[in-house]
Amino acid sequence: MLHNLSTDDLRALDAAHHLHPFTDHGALTLSERRVIARADGVWLWDSEGNRILDGMAGLWCVNVGHGRNEIVEAVRAQMSELAYYNTFFKTTHEPVIRLSQMVAEIAPEGMNMVFFGSSGSDANDTILRMVRTYWDLMGKPHKKTVIARHNAYHGSTMGAASLGGMTAMHSQGGLPIPGIVHVDQPYWFGSGQDMDPDQFGRHAARALENAIDAIGEEHVAAFIAEPIQGAGGVIIPPETYWPEVKRILKERDILFICDEVICGFGRTGEWFGCQTYGLDPDFMTIAKGLSSGYLPIGGVVVSDKVAKVFHERGGEFYHGYTYSGHPACCAAAIANLEIIRREKLVERVRTDIGPYLAERWLALGEHPLVGEARMKGLLGALELVPDKSDTTKRFSPVGSVGTLARDFSFANGLVMRAVRDSLILSPPLTLSHEEADELIALTHKTLDDTWAELKRQGRLG
Ligand SMILES: *Cc1c(COP(=O)(O)O)cnc(C)c1O
């Protein structure tokens, strides 16, 4: 162990000094703290030597898998040459130039400029300022309202959490900030089962249309959405949803912000989720898979249409971060994108591991505990229900069974995440067929364990 500290020592020091994100500290016991010691490929090892399959790719980000020395070497070389310099005052450097060009190359046509930050959250805050400034520059300063969706996740800063639609987050810190309106999400399993999915997809899209009409198009700046909601529970919209949203956006003069923090960099089988769904964003939020989490970096990909207005009428945009375009982070991202390209990981998700895993994952839908199994690319969810004959029924309290199943999964050697009473999956894009088989077997065991425990507690049927 590092500095010869035992696992118990580490847990005690963690409890004494470390505030964890998204954690109820009062409820977090010592023994629940798992110390992750190292990782390689899709595997994690904890400080007690247990091997765990990383079904969440860290936190939806380690697209190329753990332990890539090539990225480590690229960062080491960059740091010994130029570890840090800013990009504020008419300065630039090679890593940020090369990364900008690479991102423009893989981005959809007509998106060629990139603004960098350190995370998805700060990128969404940047976008919020950019869209409002854009309309000021266009001589339409009353266009300020941004429409977002309930149960969306766009990050944890004041702006990003306001754009997000998480009620628990809004209840802390006086959110949302003014000028943000939330509309319904396309969550068929959660709230649309009285319609068929296609009908519900169109219905959910029209929530956007109704909101624009109610607010007045002349007051609406933009609509922000994830192609597939990640943290909200891997909500894969019905096939009719995005075409209808596209129609609504086309008929109206508002900007579209596509939050690609999870869907970007291959996760849905294209470089970006907007390509999977044929969308034309004015802004893309990027982070996570941009560097596969090796170093923190995020950014905003800006369309030519928007960039032109900033160039021609902008003057100075009073916005930037000390670490915008950080050289070492850019070097990590470049090496990461080179791996994705060379190993054809995007195609691999679309034509190989994606279909292979999906076939087996969807078959888990037969399990008596599963009300719906869904997967797109390498994003999956299993909805757990008390009574398979009526999938509108929920466990009470909501969330208790998801957490139970998640804990069984971890104990069985597979990291999945629980959202409400669903299990969520987002493995590295490098997952092999053998590892996929193991993942499915572990998930099966987890469902059986959860089923047996619920039966024991008399909570089924
Ligand atoms: C994770 C996430 C963010 C926030 O990114 P951070 O790097 O954690 O700030 C934003 N949008 C989406 C869709 C995300 O999943």
Coordinates of C-alpha atoms and ligand atoms in Angstrom, one line a residue:
M1 CA 0.0 0.0 0.0
L2 CA 1.0 3.6 -0.4
H3 CA 3.0 4.7 2.6
N4 CA 2.2 1.4 4.2
L5 CA -1.2 2.5 5.3
S6 CA -3.6 -0.4 5.9
T7 CA -7.1 -0.3 4.3
D8 CA -8.6 0.5 7.8
D9 CA -6.1 3.4 8.2
L10 CA -7.1 4.7 4.8
R11 CA -10.8 4.4 5.6
A12 CA -10.4 6.3 8.9
L13 CA -8.4 9.1 7.3
D14 CA -10.9 9.3 4.5
A15 CA -13.7 9.7 7.0
A16 CA -11.8 12.3 8.9
H17 CA -10.8 14.5 6.0
H18 CA -12.4 13.8 2.7
L19 CA -15.8 15.2 1.7
H20 CA -17.1 13.0 -1.1
P21 CA -19.2 14.3 -4.0
F22 CA -22.9 13.3 -4.1
T23 CA -22.6 11.5 -0.8
D24 CA -24.6 11.4 2.4
H25 CA -21.7 11.7 4.8
G26 CA -23.8 11.1 7.9
A27 CA -24.8 7.7 6.5
L28 CA -21.5 6.6 5.0
T29 CA -20.0 4.0 7.3
L30 CA -16.3 3.1 7.5
S31 CA -16.6 -0.4 6.1
E32 CA -18.6 0.8 3.1
R33 CA -15.7 2.9 1.9
R34 CA -13.9 1.0 -0.8
V35 CA -10.4 2.0 -1.6
I36 CA -9.6 1.6 -5.3
A37 CA -6.0 0.8 -5.7
R38 CA -5.3 0.2 -9.4
A39 CA -6.9 -0.5 -12.7
D40 CA -6.2 -2.1 -16.1
G41 CA -8.4 -2.5 -19.1
V42 CA -12.0 -2.9 -17.8
W43 CA -10.8 -4.1 -14.4
L44 CA -10.4 -2.4 -11.1
W45 CA -8.6 -3.8 -8.0
D46 CA -9.4 -2.5 -4.5
S47 CA -7.0 -2.3 -1.6
E48 CA -8.0 -5.7 -0.4
G49 CA -7.1 -7.3 -3.7
N50 CA -10.7 -7.8 -5.0
R51 CA -11.0 -7.7 -8.8
I52 CA -14.1 -5.8 -10.1
L53 CA -15.4 -5.3 -13.6
D54 CA -15.8 -1.5 -14.2
G55 CA -19.3 -1.5 -15.8
M56 CA -19.4 2.3 -15.5
A57 CA -16.1 3.1 -17.2
G58 CA -15.2 5.1 -14.1
L59 CA -18.0 7.7 -14.2
W60 CA -19.0 7.2 -17.9
C61 CA -15.6 8.4 -19.0
V62 CA -12.9 5.8 -19.4
N63 CA -13.8 5.0 -23.0
V64 CA -10.4 3.5 -23.9
G65 CA -10.1 1.5 -20.7
H66 CA -7.7 1.9 -17.8
G67 CA -4.0 1.7 -17.8
R68 CA -3.0 3.1 -21.2
N69 CA 0.7 3.8 -20.9
E70 CA 0.6 5.6 -24.2
I71 CA -1.5 8.4 -22.6
V72 CA 0.7 8.5 -19.6
E73 CA 3.8 8.9 -21.8
A74 CA 2.2 11.6 -23.9
V75 CA 1.4 13.6 -20.7
R76 CA 4.8 13.0 -19.3
A77 CA 6.5 14.3 -22.5
Q78 CA 4.2 17.3 -22.6
M79 CA 4.8 18.2 -18.9
S80 CA 8.6 18.0 -19.3
E81 CA 8.4 20.3 -22.3
L82 CA 5.6 22.8 -21.2
A83 CA 3.5 21.8 -18.2
Y84 CA 1.5 24.9 -18.1
Y85 CA 0.9 28.1 -20.0
N86 CA -2.3 30.1 -20.4
T87 CA -4.2 30.9 -23.6
F88 CA -5.6 34.3 -22.6
F89 CA -3.3 37.0 -23.9
K90 CA -2.7 36.3 -27.5
T91 CA -0.8 33.1 -26.7
T92 CA -1.3 29.6 -27.7
H93 CA 0.6 26.3 -27.8
E94 CA 0.8 23.2 -29.9
P95 CA -1.2 20.8 -27.8
V96 CA -4.3 23.0 -27.7
I97 CA -3.9 23.7 -31.5
R98 CA -3.6 20.1 -32.3
L99 CA -6.5 19.1 -30.1
S100 CA -8.8 21.8 -31.5
Q101 CA -8.1 20.6 -35.0
M102 CA -8.7 17.0 -34.1
V103 CA -12.0 17.8 -32.4
A104 CA -13.1 19.9 -35.4
E105 CA -12.2 16.9 -37.7
I106 CA -14.5 14.5 -35.9
A107 CA -17.3 17.0 -35.1
P108 CA -20.3 17.2 -37.4
E109 CA -19.9 19.4 -40.5
G110 CA -20.1 23.1 -39.8
M111 CA -18.7 22.8 -36.3
N112 CA -15.0 23.9 -36.3
M113 CA -14.2 26.0 -33.2
V114 CA -13.6 24.7 -29.7
F115 CA -13.5 26.5 -26.4
F116 CA -11.8 24.5 -23.6
G117 CA -12.4 24.2 -19.9
S118 CA -11.8 21.5 -17.3
S119 CA -15.2 19.8 -17.1
G120 CA -18.7 19.3 -18.5
S121 CA -20.1 21.6 -15.8
D122 CA -18.0 24.6 -16.6
A123 CA -18.5 23.9 -20.3
N124 CA -22.3 24.2 -19.8
D125 CA -21.8 27.4 -17.8
T126 CA -19.7 28.7 -20.7
I127 CA -22.5 27.9 -23.2
L128 CA -25.1 29.6 -21.1
R129 CA -23.1 32.8 -21.3
M130 CA -22.4 32.3 -25.0
V131 CA -26.0 31.8 -26.0
R132 CA -27.3 34.8 -24.2
T133 CA -24.4 36.9 -25.6
Y134 CA -25.1 35.5 -29.1
W135 CA -28.6 36.9 -29.0
D136 CA -27.4 40.3 -27.6
L137 CA -25.0 40.4 -30.6
M138 CA -27.9 39.6 -32.9
G139 CA -29.8 42.6 -31.6
K140 CA -32.4 40.4 -29.8
P141 CA -31.4 40.9 -26.1
H142 CA -34.9 39.7 -24.9
K143 CA -34.1 36.1 -26.1
K144 CA -32.6 34.9 -22.8
T145 CA -34.7 31.9 -21.7
V146 CA -33.1 28.5 -22.0
I147 CA -35.4 25.5 -22.2
A148 CA -34.1 22.3 -20.6
R149 CA -35.7 19.0 -19.5
H150 CA -36.8 17.5 -16.2
N151 CA -34.4 14.9 -14.9
A152 CA -31.6 16.1 -17.2
Y153 CA -28.0 16.2 -15.9
H154 CA -25.8 19.0 -17.1
G155 CA -23.3 19.3 -14.2
S156 CA -23.1 20.7 -10.7
T157 CA -22.1 24.3 -10.9
M158 CA -24.8 27.0 -10.5
G159 CA -25.5 27.3 -14.2
A160 CA -25.1 23.7 -15.1
A161 CA -27.2 22.4 -12.2
S162 CA -29.9 25.0 -13.1
L163 CA -29.9 23.7 -16.7
G164 CA -30.2 20.2 -15.2
G165 CA -33.6 19.0 -14.2
M166 CA -32.8 17.3 -10.9
T167 CA -35.2 18.4 -8.2
A168 CA -33.0 17.3 -5.4
M169 CA -30.2 19.5 -6.7
H170 CA -32.5 22.4 -7.2
S171 CA -33.6 22.2 -3.6
Q172 CA -30.0 23.2 -2.4
G173 CA -28.4 26.5 -3.1
G174 CA -31.4 28.5 -4.5
L175 CA -31.6 26.9 -7.9
P176 CA -32.5 27.1 -10.7
I177 CA -31.1 30.6 -11.5
P178 CA -33.6 32.8 -13.4
G179 CA -34.4 32.3 -17.1
I180 CA -34.4 28.5 -17.3
V181 CA -37.6 26.5 -17.9
H182 CA -37.9 22.7 -17.8
V183 CA -40.1 20.5 -19.9
D184 CA -41.0 16.8 -19.9
Q185 CA -38.4 14.1 -20.7
P186 CA -39.0 11.3 -23.2
Y187 CA -39.1 8.6 -20.5
W188 CA -41.6 6.1 -21.9
F189 CA -41.1 3.5 -19.2
G190 CA -41.4 6.0 -16.4
S191 CA -44.4 8.1 -17.5
G192 CA -45.6 7.1 -21.0
Q193 CA -46.9 3.5 -20.7
D194 CA -50.5 4.6 -21.3
M195 CA -49.4 5.4 -24.9
D196 CA -47.4 3.3 -27.4
P197 CA -43.7 4.4 -27.4
D198 CA -44.0 6.2 -30.8
Q199 CA -47.0 8.1 -29.8
F200 CA -45.4 9.0 -26.5
G201 CA -42.2 10.1 -28.3
R202 CA -44.1 12.7 -30.3
H203 CA -46.1 13.7 -27.3
A204 CA -42.9 14.3 -25.2
A205 CA -41.3 16.3 -28.1
R206 CA -44.4 18.6 -28.2
A207 CA -43.7 19.6 -24.6
L208 CA -40.9 21.6 -26.1
E209 CA -43.2 23.2 -28.7
N210 CA -45.8 24.1 -26.1
A211 CA -43.2 25.7 -23.9
I212 CA -41.7 27.8 -26.7
D213 CA -45.2 28.9 -27.6
A214 CA -46.1 29.7 -24.0
I215 CA -42.9 31.7 -23.4
G216 CA -42.9 33.3 -26.8
E217 CA -40.2 32.4 -29.4
E218 CA -38.9 36.0 -29.1
H219 CA -37.9 35.2 -25.5
V220 CA -36.3 31.8 -26.0
A221 CA -32.6 31.6 -26.5
A222 CA -31.9 27.9 -26.7
F223 CA -32.9 24.3 -26.0
I224 CA -30.4 22.0 -24.2
A225 CA -30.6 18.2 -24.2
E226 CA -28.5 15.1 -23.9
P227 CA -29.2 12.8 -26.9
I228 CA -29.6 10.0 -24.3
Q229 CA -30.0 11.1 -20.7
G230 CA -27.2 9.4 -18.8
A231 CA -27.4 10.2 -15.1
G232 CA -31.1 10.5 -15.3
G233 CA -31.2 6.8 -15.9
V234 CA -30.1 6.0 -19.5
I235 CA -33.3 7.3 -20.9
I236 CA -33.3 6.2 -24.6
P237 CA -36.0 8.3 -26.3
P238 CA -38.6 6.6 -28.5
E239 CA -37.5 6.7 -32.2
T240 CA -40.1 9.4 -32.9
Y241 CA -38.8 11.8 -30.3
W242 CA -35.8 13.4 -32.0
P243 CA -37.3 13.8 -35.5
E244 CA -40.2 15.7 -33.9
V245 CA -37.9 17.9 -31.9
K246 CA -35.9 18.5 -35.1
R247 CA -39.0 19.7 -36.8
I248 CA -39.9 22.0 -33.9
L249 CA -36.4 23.5 -33.8
K250 CA -36.3 23.9 -37.6
E251 CA -39.5 26.0 -37.6
R252 CA -38.2 28.3 -34.9
D253 CA -35.2 30.6 -34.5
I254 CA -33.6 29.2 -31.3
L255 CA -30.3 27.6 -30.7
F256 CA -29.8 23.9 -29.9
I257 CA -27.2 22.8 -27.3
C258 CA -26.4 19.1 -27.5
D259 CA -24.8 17.9 -24.3
E260 CA -22.4 15.2 -25.5
V261 CA -20.6 14.7 -22.3
I262 CA -21.6 11.0 -22.1
C263 CA -22.8 10.3 -25.6
G264 CA -19.7 11.8 -27.3
F265 CA -16.5 9.9 -28.3
G266 CA -18.1 6.7 -29.4
R267 CA -20.5 5.7 -26.7
T268 CA -23.6 5.5 -29.0
G269 CA -21.7 4.0 -32.0
E270 CA -20.9 7.3 -33.7
W271 CA -18.4 9.9 -32.7
F272 CA -21.3 11.9 -31.2
G273 CA -24.8 11.2 -30.1
C274 CA -26.2 13.9 -32.4
Q275 CA -24.9 11.9 -35.3
T276 CA -26.7 8.8 -34.1
Y277 CA -29.9 10.8 -34.1
G278 CA -29.2 13.1 -37.0
L279 CA -29.3 16.3 -35.0
D280 CA -27.8 19.7 -36.0
P281 CA -26.4 21.3 -32.8
D282 CA -25.2 24.9 -32.6
F283 CA -23.2 23.9 -29.5
M284 CA -21.9 20.6 -28.3
T285 CA -20.8 20.1 -24.7
I286 CA -17.8 17.8 -24.4
A287 CA -15.8 16.3 -21.5
K288 CA -15.5 12.7 -20.0
G289 CA -14.6 10.6 -23.1
L290 CA -12.6 13.5 -24.6
S291 CA -9.7 12.4 -22.4
S292 CA -11.2 9.1 -21.1
G293 CA -10.8 10.7 -17.7
Y294 CA -7.0 10.5 -17.7
L295 CA -6.8 14.2 -17.0
P296 CA -9.7 16.6 -16.5
I297 CA -10.7 18.5 -19.7
G298 CA -14.0 19.6 -21.2
G299 CA -15.1 22.1 -23.7
V300 CA -17.6 23.6 -26.1
V301 CA -17.7 22.9 -29.8
V302 CA -19.2 25.9 -31.5
S303 CA -20.9 25.9 -34.9
D304 CA -19.7 28.2 -37.7
K305 CA -23.0 30.1 -37.6
V306 CA -22.4 31.1 -33.9
A307 CA -18.6 31.5 -34.2
K308 CA -19.1 33.9 -37.2
V309 CA -21.3 36.2 -35.1
F310 CA -18.7 36.3 -32.2
H311 CA -15.9 37.0 -34.7
E312 CA -17.7 39.7 -36.7
R313 CA -19.6 41.5 -34.0
G314 CA -18.3 40.1 -30.7
G315 CA -15.6 42.3 -29.3
E316 CA -14.1 40.6 -26.3
F317 CA -16.0 37.7 -24.7
Y318 CA -15.2 38.2 -21.0
H319 CA -14.9 34.6 -20.0
G320 CA -12.2 32.0 -19.6
Y321 CA -10.6 29.6 -17.1
T322 CA -7.0 29.5 -15.9
Y323 CA -6.8 26.0 -17.2
S324 CA -8.6 26.6 -20.6
G325 CA -6.6 24.5 -23.0
H326 CA -4.2 23.1 -20.3
P327 CA -1.2 21.6 -22.2
A328 CA -1.0 18.4 -20.3
C329 CA -4.8 17.8 -20.4
C330 CA -4.7 18.5 -24.2
A331 CA -1.9 16.0 -24.6
A332 CA -3.9 13.4 -22.7
A333 CA -7.0 14.1 -24.9
I334 CA -4.9 13.9 -28.1
A335 CA -3.4 10.5 -27.2
N336 CA -6.9 9.3 -26.2
L337 CA -8.4 10.3 -29.5
E338 CA -5.6 8.7 -31.4
I339 CA -6.3 5.4 -29.6
I340 CA -10.1 5.7 -30.4
R341 CA -9.2 6.2 -34.0
R342 CA -6.5 3.6 -34.4
E343 CA -8.4 0.9 -32.6
K344 CA -11.6 1.9 -34.5
L345 CA -13.5 1.9 -31.2
V346 CA -16.4 3.9 -32.6
E347 CA -17.1 1.3 -35.3
R348 CA -16.5 -1.4 -32.8
V349 CA -19.4 -0.1 -30.7
R350 CA -21.6 0.2 -33.7
T351 CA -20.9 -3.1 -35.4
D352 CA -19.2 -5.5 -32.9
I353 CA -19.3 -5.1 -29.1
G354 CA -22.4 -2.9 -29.1
P355 CA -24.7 -5.5 -30.9
Y356 CA -23.0 -8.4 -29.1
L357 CA -23.6 -6.9 -25.6
A358 CA -27.1 -5.6 -26.5
E359 CA -28.4 -9.0 -27.6
R360 CA -27.4 -10.5 -24.2
W361 CA -28.4 -7.5 -22.2
L362 CA -31.9 -7.3 -23.7
A363 CA -32.3 -11.0 -22.9
L364 CA -32.0 -10.1 -19.2
G365 CA -35.4 -8.5 -19.8
E366 CA -36.8 -12.1 -19.4
H367 CA -35.8 -12.1 -15.7
P368 CA -38.8 -11.9 -13.4
L369 CA -37.4 -8.8 -11.7
V370 CA -36.9 -6.8 -14.9
G371 CA -39.7 -4.7 -16.3
E372 CA -37.6 -3.3 -19.2
A373 CA -34.1 -3.9 -20.6
R374 CA -32.8 -1.2 -22.9
M375 CA -29.5 -0.5 -24.6
K376 CA -28.1 1.8 -27.3
G377 CA -24.4 1.6 -28.2
L378 CA -22.8 0.8 -24.9
L379 CA -25.4 2.6 -22.7
G380 CA -27.8 0.2 -20.9
A381 CA -30.5 0.1 -18.2
L382 CA -32.5 -2.5 -16.5
E383 CA -35.8 -1.3 -14.9
L384 CA -36.5 -3.4 -11.8
V385 CA -40.2 -3.9 -10.9
P386 CA -42.1 -5.7 -8.2
D387 CA -44.7 -7.2 -10.6
K388 CA -43.7 -8.0 -14.1
S389 CA -47.4 -8.4 -15.1
D390 CA -47.9 -4.6 -14.5
T391 CA -44.8 -2.7 -15.2
T392 CA -46.3 0.6 -14.1
K393 CA -46.1 -0.5 -10.5
R394 CA -43.1 0.6 -8.5
F395 CA -41.2 -0.5 -5.4
S396 CA -41.8 1.5 -2.2
P397 CA -39.9 3.5 -1.3
V398 CA -38.6 4.2 -4.8
G399 CA -34.9 3.7 -5.1
S400 CA -34.5 1.2 -2.2
V401 CA -34.3 -1.8 -4.6
G402 CA -32.0 -0.2 -7.1
T403 CA -29.5 0.5 -4.3
L404 CA -29.9 -3.1 -3.0
A405 CA -29.2 -4.5 -6.4
R406 CA -26.3 -2.1 -6.9
D407 CA -24.7 -3.3 -3.7
F408 CA -25.1 -7.0 -4.7
S409 CA -23.5 -6.2 -8.0
F410 CA -20.5 -4.6 -6.4
A411 CA -20.2 -7.5 -4.0
N412 CA -20.4 -9.9 -7.0
G413 CA -17.5 -8.0 -8.7
L414 CA -19.3 -5.7 -11.2
V415 CA -19.7 -1.9 -10.8
M416 CA -23.1 -0.8 -12.0
R417 CA -24.9 2.3 -10.9
A418 CA -28.4 2.6 -9.5
V419 CA -30.8 5.3 -10.7
R420 CA -34.2 5.0 -8.9
D421 CA -34.9 1.3 -9.2
S422 CA -32.9 0.7 -12.3
L423 CA -29.4 -0.6 -12.9
I424 CA -27.2 1.4 -15.2
L425 CA -24.4 0.3 -17.4
S426 CA -21.7 2.2 -19.4
P427 CA -18.6 0.0 -19.8
P428 CA -15.3 0.9 -21.5
L429 CA -15.6 0.7 -25.3
T430 CA -12.8 -1.8 -25.3
L431 CA -14.9 -4.5 -23.5
S432 CA -14.1 -7.9 -25.1
H433 CA -16.6 -10.6 -25.9
E434 CA -15.4 -12.7 -23.0
E435 CA -15.6 -9.8 -20.6
A436 CA -19.1 -9.0 -21.9
D437 CA -20.1 -12.6 -21.2
E438 CA -18.7 -12.3 -17.7
L439 CA -20.6 -9.0 -17.3
I440 CA -23.8 -10.6 -18.3
A441 CA -23.3 -13.6 -15.9
L442 CA -22.5 -11.2 -13.0
T443 CA -25.6 -9.2 -13.8
H444 CA -27.7 -12.3 -13.9
K445 CA -26.4 -13.4 -10.5
T446 CA -27.1 -9.9 -9.2
L447 CA -30.7 -10.1 -10.4
D448 CA -31.1 -13.5 -8.8
D449 CA -29.6 -12.3 -5.5
T450 CA -31.8 -9.3 -5.4
W451 CA -34.9 -11.4 -6.3
A452 CA -34.1 -13.8 -3.5
E453 CA -33.6 -11.0 -0.9
L454 CA -36.9 -9.3 -1.9
K455 CA -38.7 -12.6 -1.7
R456 CA -37.3 -13.1 1.8
Q457 CA -38.5 -9.6 2.7
G458 CA -42.0 -10.3 1.1
R459 CA -41.8 -7.4 -1.3
L460 CA -42.6 -9.1 -4.6
G461 CA -45.9 -9.5 -6.5
Ligands
LIG1 C1 -21.1 14.3 -16.2 C2 -21.9 15.2 -17.0 C3 -21.8 16.6 -17.0 C4 -20.9 17.3 -16.1 O1 -19.5 17.0 -16.3 P1 -18.4 17.2 -15.1 O2 -17.1 17.0 -15.8 O3 -18.8 16.2 -14.0 O4 -18.6 18.6 -14.7 C5 -22.5 17.3 -17.9 N1 -23.4 16.8 -18.8 C6 -23.6 15.4 -18.8 C7 -24.5 14.9 -19.8 C8 -22.9 14.6 -17.9 O5 -23.1 13.3 -17.9

